[in-house]
PDB file of C-alpha atoms in Angstrom:
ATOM      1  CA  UNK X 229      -0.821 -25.813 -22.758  1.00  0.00           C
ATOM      2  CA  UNK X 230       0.657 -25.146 -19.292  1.00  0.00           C
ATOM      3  CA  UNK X 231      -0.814 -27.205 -16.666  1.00  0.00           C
ATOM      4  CA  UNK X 232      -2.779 -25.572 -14.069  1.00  0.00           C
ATOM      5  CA  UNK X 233      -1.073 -24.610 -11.036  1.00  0.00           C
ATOM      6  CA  UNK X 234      -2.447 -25.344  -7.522  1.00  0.00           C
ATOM      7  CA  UNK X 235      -4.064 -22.218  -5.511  1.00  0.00           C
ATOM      8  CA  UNK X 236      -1.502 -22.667  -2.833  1.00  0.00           C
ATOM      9  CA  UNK X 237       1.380 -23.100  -5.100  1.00  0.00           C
ATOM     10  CA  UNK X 238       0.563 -19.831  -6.018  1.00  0.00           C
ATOM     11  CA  UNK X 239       0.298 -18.107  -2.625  1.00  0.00           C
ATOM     12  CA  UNK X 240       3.099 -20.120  -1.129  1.00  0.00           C
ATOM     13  CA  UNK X 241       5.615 -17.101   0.387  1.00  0.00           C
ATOM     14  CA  UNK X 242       6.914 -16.232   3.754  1.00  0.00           C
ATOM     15  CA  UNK X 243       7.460 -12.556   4.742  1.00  0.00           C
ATOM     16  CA  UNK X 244      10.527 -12.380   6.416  1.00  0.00           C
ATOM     17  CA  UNK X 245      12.185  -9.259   8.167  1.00  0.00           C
ATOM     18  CA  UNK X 246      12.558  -7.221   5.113  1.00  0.00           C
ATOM     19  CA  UNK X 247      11.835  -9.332   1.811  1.00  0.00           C
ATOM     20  CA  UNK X 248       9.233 -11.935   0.914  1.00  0.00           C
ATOM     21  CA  UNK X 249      10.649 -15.534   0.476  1.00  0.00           C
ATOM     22  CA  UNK X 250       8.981 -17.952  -2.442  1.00  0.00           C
ATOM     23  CA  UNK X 251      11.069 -21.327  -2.431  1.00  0.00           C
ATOM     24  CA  UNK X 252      14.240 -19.983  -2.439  1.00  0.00           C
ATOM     25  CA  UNK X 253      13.955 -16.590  -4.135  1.00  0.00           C
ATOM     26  CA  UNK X 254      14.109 -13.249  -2.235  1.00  0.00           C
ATOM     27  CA  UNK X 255      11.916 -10.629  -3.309  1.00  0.00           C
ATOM     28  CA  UNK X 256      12.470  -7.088  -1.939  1.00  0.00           C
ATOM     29  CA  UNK X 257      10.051  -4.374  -2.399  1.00  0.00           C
ATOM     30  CA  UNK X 258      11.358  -0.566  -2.390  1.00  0.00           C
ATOM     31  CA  UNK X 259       8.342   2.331  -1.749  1.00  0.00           C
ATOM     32  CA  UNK X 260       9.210   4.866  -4.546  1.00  0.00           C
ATOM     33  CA  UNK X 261       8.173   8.232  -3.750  1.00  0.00           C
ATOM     34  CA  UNK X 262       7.108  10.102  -6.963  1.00  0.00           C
ATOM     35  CA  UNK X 263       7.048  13.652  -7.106  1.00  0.00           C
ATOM     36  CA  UNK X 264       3.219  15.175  -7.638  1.00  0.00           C
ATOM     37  CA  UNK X 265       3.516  15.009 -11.412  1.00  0.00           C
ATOM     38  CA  UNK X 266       0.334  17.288 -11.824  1.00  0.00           C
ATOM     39  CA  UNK X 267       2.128  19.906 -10.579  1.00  0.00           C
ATOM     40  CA  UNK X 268       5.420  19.586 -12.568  1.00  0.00           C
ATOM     41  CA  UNK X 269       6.517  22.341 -15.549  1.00  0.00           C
ATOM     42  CA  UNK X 270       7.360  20.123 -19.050  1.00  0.00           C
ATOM     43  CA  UNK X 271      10.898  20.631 -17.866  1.00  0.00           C
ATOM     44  CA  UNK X 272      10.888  19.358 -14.089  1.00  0.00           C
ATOM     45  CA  UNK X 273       8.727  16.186 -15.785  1.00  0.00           C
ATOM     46  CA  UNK X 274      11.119  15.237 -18.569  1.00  0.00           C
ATOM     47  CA  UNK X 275      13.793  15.520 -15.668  1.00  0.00           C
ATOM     48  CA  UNK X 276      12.000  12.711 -13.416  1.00  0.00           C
ATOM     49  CA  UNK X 277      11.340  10.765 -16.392  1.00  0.00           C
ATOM     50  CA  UNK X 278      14.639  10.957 -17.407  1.00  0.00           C
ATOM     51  CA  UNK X 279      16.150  10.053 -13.959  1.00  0.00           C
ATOM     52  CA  UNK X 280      13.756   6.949 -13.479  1.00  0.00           C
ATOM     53  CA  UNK X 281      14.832   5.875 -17.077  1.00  0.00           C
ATOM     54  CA  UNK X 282      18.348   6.011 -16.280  1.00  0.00           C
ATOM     55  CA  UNK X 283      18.377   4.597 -12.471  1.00  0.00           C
ATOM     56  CA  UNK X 284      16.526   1.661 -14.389  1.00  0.00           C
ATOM     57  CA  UNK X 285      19.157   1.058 -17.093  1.00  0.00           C
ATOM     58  CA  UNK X 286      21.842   1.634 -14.564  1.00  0.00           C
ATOM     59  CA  UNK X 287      20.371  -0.881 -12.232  1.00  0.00           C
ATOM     60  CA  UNK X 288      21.031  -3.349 -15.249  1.00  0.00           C
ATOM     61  CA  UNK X 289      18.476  -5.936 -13.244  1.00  0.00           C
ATOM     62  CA  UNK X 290      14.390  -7.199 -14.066  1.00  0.00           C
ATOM     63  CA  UNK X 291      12.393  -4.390 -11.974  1.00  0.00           C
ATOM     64  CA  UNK X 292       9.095  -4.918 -11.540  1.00  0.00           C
ATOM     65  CA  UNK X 293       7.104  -1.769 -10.559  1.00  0.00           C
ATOM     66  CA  UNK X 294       3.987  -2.104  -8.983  1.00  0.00           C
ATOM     67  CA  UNK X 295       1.024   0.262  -7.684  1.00  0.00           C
ATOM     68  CA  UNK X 296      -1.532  -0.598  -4.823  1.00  0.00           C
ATOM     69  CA  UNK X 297      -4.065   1.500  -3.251  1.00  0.00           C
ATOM     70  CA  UNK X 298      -3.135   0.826   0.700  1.00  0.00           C
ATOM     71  CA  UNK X 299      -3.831   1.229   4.240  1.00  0.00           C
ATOM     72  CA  UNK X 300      -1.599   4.066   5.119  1.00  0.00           C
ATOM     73  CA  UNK X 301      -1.034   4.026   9.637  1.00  0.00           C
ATOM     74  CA  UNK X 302      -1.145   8.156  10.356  1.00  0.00           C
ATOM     75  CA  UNK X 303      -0.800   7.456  14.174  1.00  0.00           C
ATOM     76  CA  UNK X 304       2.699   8.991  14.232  1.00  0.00           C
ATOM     77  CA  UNK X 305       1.431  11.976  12.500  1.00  0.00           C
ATOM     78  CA  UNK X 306      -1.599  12.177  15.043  1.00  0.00           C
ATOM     79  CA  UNK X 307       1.002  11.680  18.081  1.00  0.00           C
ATOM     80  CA  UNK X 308       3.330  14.626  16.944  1.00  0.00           C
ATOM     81  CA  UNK X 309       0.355  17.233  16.513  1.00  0.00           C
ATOM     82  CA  UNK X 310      -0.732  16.064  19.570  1.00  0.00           C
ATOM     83  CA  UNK X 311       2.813  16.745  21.544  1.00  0.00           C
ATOM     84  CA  UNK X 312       3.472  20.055  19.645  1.00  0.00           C
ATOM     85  CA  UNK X 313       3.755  23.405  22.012  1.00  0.00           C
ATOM     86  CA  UNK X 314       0.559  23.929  23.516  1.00  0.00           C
ATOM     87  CA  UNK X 315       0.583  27.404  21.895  1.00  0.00           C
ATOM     88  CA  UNK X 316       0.121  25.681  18.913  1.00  0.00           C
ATOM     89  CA  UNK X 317      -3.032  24.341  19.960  1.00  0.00           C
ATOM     90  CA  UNK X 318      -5.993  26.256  17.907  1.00  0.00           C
ATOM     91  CA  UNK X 319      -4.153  24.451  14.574  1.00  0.00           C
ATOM     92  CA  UNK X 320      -3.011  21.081  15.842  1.00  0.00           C
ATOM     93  CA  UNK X 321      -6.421  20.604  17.154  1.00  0.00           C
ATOM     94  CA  UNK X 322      -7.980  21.115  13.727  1.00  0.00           C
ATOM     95  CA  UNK X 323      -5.231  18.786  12.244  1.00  0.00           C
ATOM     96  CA  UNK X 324      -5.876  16.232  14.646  1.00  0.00           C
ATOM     97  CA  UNK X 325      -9.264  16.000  14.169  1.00  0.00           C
ATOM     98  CA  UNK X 326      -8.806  16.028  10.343  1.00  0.00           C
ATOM     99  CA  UNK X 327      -6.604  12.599  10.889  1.00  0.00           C
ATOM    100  CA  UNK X 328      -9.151  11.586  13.719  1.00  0.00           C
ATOM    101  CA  UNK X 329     -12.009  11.474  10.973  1.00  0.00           C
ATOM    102  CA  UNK X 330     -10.109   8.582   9.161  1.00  0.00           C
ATOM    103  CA  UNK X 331      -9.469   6.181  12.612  1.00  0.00           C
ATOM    104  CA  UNK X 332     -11.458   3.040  11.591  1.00  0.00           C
ATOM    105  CA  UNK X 333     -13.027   0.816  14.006  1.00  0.00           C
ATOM    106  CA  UNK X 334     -10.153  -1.090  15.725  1.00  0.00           C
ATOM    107  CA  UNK X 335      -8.853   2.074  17.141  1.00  0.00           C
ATOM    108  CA  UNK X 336      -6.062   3.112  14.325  1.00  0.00           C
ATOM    109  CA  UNK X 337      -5.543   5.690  12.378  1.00  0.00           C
ATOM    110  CA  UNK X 338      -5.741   5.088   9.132  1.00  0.00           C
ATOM    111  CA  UNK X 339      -6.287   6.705   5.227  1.00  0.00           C
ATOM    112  CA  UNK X 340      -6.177   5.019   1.709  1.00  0.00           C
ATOM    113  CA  UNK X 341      -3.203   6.118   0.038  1.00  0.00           C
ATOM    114  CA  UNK X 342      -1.936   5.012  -3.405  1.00  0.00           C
ATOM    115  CA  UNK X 343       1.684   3.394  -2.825  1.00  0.00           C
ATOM    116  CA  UNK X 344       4.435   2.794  -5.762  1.00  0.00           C
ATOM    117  CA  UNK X 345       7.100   0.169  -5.508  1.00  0.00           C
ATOM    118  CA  UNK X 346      10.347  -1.485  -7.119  1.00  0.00           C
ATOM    119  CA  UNK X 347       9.958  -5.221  -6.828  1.00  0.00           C
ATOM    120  CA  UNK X 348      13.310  -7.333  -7.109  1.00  0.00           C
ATOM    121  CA  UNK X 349      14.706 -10.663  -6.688  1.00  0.00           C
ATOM    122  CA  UNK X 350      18.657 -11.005  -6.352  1.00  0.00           C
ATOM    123  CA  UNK X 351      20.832 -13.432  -6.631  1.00  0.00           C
ATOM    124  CA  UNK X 352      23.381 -12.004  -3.872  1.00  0.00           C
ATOM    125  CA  UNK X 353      24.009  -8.792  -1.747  1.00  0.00           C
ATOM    126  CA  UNK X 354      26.226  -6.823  -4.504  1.00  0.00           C
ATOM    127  CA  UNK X 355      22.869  -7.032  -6.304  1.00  0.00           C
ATOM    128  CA  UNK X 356      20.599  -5.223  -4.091  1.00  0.00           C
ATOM    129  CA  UNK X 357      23.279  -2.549  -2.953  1.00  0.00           C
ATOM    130  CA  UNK X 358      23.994  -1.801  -6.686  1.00  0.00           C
ATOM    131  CA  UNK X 359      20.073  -1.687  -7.249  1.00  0.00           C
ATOM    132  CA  UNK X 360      19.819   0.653  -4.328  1.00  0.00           C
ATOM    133  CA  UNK X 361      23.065   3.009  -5.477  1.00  0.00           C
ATOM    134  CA  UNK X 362      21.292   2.939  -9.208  1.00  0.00           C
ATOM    135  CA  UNK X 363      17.898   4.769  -7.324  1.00  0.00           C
ATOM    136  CA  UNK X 364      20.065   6.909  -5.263  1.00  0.00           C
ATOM    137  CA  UNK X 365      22.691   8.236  -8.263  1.00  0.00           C
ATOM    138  CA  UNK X 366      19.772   9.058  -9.625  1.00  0.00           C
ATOM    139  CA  UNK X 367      17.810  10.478  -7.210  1.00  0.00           C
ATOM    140  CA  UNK X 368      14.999   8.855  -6.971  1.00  0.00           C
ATOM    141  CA  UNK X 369      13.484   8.891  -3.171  1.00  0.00           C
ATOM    142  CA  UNK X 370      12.552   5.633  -2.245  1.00  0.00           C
ATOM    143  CA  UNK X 371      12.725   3.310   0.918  1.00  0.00           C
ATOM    144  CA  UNK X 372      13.752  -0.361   1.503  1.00  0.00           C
ATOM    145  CA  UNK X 373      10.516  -1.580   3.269  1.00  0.00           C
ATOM    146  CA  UNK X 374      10.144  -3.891   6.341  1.00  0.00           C
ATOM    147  CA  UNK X 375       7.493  -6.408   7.690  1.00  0.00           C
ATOM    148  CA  UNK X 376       5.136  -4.430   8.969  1.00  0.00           C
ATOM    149  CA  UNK X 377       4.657  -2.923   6.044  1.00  0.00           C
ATOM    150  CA  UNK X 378       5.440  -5.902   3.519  1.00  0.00           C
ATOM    151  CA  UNK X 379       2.163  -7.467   5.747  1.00  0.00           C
ATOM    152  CA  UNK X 380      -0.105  -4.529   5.366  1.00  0.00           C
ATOM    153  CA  UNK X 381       0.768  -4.590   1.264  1.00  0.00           C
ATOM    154  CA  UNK X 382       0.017  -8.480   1.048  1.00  0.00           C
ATOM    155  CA  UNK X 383      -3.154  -8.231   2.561  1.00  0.00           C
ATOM    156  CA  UNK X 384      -4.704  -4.903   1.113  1.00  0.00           C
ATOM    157  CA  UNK X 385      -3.455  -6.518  -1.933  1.00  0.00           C
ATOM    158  CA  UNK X 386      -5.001  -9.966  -1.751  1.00  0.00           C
ATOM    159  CA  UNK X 387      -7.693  -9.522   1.291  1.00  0.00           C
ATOM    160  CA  UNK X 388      -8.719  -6.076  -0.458  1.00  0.00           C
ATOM    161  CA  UNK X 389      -8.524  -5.004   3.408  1.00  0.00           C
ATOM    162  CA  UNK X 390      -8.612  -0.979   3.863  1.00  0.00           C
ATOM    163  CA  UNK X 391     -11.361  -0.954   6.502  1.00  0.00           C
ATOM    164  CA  UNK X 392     -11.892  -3.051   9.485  1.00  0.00           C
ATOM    165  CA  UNK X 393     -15.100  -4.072   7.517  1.00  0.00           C
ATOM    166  CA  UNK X 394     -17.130  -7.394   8.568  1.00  0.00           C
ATOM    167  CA  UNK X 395     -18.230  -8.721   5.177  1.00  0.00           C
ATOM    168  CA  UNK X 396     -19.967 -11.719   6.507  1.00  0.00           C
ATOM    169  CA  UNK X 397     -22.326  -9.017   8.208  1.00  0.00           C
ATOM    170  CA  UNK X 398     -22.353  -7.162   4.945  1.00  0.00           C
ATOM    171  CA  UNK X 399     -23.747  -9.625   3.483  1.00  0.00           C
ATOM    172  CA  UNK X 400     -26.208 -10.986   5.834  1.00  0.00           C
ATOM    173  CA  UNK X 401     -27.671  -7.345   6.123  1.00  0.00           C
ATOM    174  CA  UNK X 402     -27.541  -7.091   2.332  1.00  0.00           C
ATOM    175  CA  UNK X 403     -29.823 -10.328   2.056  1.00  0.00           C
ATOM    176  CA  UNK X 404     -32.477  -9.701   4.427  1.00  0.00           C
ATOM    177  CA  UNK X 405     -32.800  -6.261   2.115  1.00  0.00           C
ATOM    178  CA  UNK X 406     -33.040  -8.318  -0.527  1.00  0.00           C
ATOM    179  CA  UNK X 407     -35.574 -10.480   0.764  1.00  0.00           C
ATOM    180  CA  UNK X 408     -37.474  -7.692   2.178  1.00  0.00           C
ATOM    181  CA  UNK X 409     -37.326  -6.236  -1.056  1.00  0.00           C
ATOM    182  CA  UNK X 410     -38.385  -9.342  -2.977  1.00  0.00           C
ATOM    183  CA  UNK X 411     -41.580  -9.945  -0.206  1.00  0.00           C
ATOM    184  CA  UNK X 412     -42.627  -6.521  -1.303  1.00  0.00           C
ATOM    185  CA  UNK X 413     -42.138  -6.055  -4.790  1.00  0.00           C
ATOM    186  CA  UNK X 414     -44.279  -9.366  -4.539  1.00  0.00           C
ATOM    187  CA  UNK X 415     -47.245  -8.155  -2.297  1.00  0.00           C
ATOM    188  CA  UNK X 416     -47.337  -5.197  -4.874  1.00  0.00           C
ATOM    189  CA  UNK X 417     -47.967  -7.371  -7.905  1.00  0.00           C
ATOM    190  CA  UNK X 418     -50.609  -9.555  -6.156  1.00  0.00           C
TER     191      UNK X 418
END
């Protein structure tokens, strides 16, 4: 039986510019842009499938693909209705507001978006360029991602943060229902 490993063993990693350091690994993550699969004829599907099969084999390399529902930042997309033509304006405004109504509390705009990604780790340069040369021969769309966004993946995925929510108020609130809730169900059975 393996011995248990420490908690911080397990969360030991530094983010750096664009890959995630664990002792002296490098682990890049790629966002893979699927097409809308729903939407595909039996034809256009066994294509993609195809592609990703052979970009994988090409790549000749462990791939680890993982999926994360994630903070997605729409403020560019707000700025750039909101600096279109003003002739524009009875649309933008409606598409404006539509990305308004998902702005959370600290003042950015934000939606829930499910994200794909290619996880590696590389012994040297050659490595990730092939990698990267295997995705593009085959045409898959993806992007080498950076820090900011490498941050905002670690900590929807282990802070489960999508909202600026205050759980220690959460739960406060949700215990004085509970008591009130307890005090009553009590006066009722006396």
């Amino acid at each position: 039986m393996k011995k248990a490993e420490k908690i911080e063993n397990l969360i030991s990693f530094s983010i750096k510019e664009n890959y995630v350091s664990v002792n002296k690994l490098q682990f890049f993550f790629y966002r893979f842009y699927p097409p809308n699969l729903s939407i595909l004829t039996d034809y256009e599907l066994e294509a993609e499938i195809s592609a990703l099969e052979k970009a994988l084999e090409a790549a000749n390399m462990a791939v680890q693909i993982f999926a994360l529902d994630k903070v997605e930042d729409l403020s560019k997309n707000k700025s750039f209705f909101e600096n279109m033509d003003e002739r524009y304006k009875e649309y933008t405004n409606q598409i404006v507001d539509q990305i308004s109504s998902h702005d959370s509390s600290d003042s950015r705009t934000n939606s829930i978006q499910r994200a794909y990604y290619f996880i590696i780790s590389v012994k040297s340069e050659t490595e990730r360029t092939n990698f990267e040369d295997a995705l593009r021969d085959n045409n898959i769309k993806f992007t080498l991602i950076n820090k900011t966004e490498l941050i905002t993946v670690f900590r929807n995925f282990y802070l489960r943060e999508f909202d600026a929510f205050d759980l220690y108020y959460f739960k406060k609130e949700l215990k004085n229902k509970y008591d009130f809730a307890a005090k009553r169900t009590k006066k009722e059975n006396d």
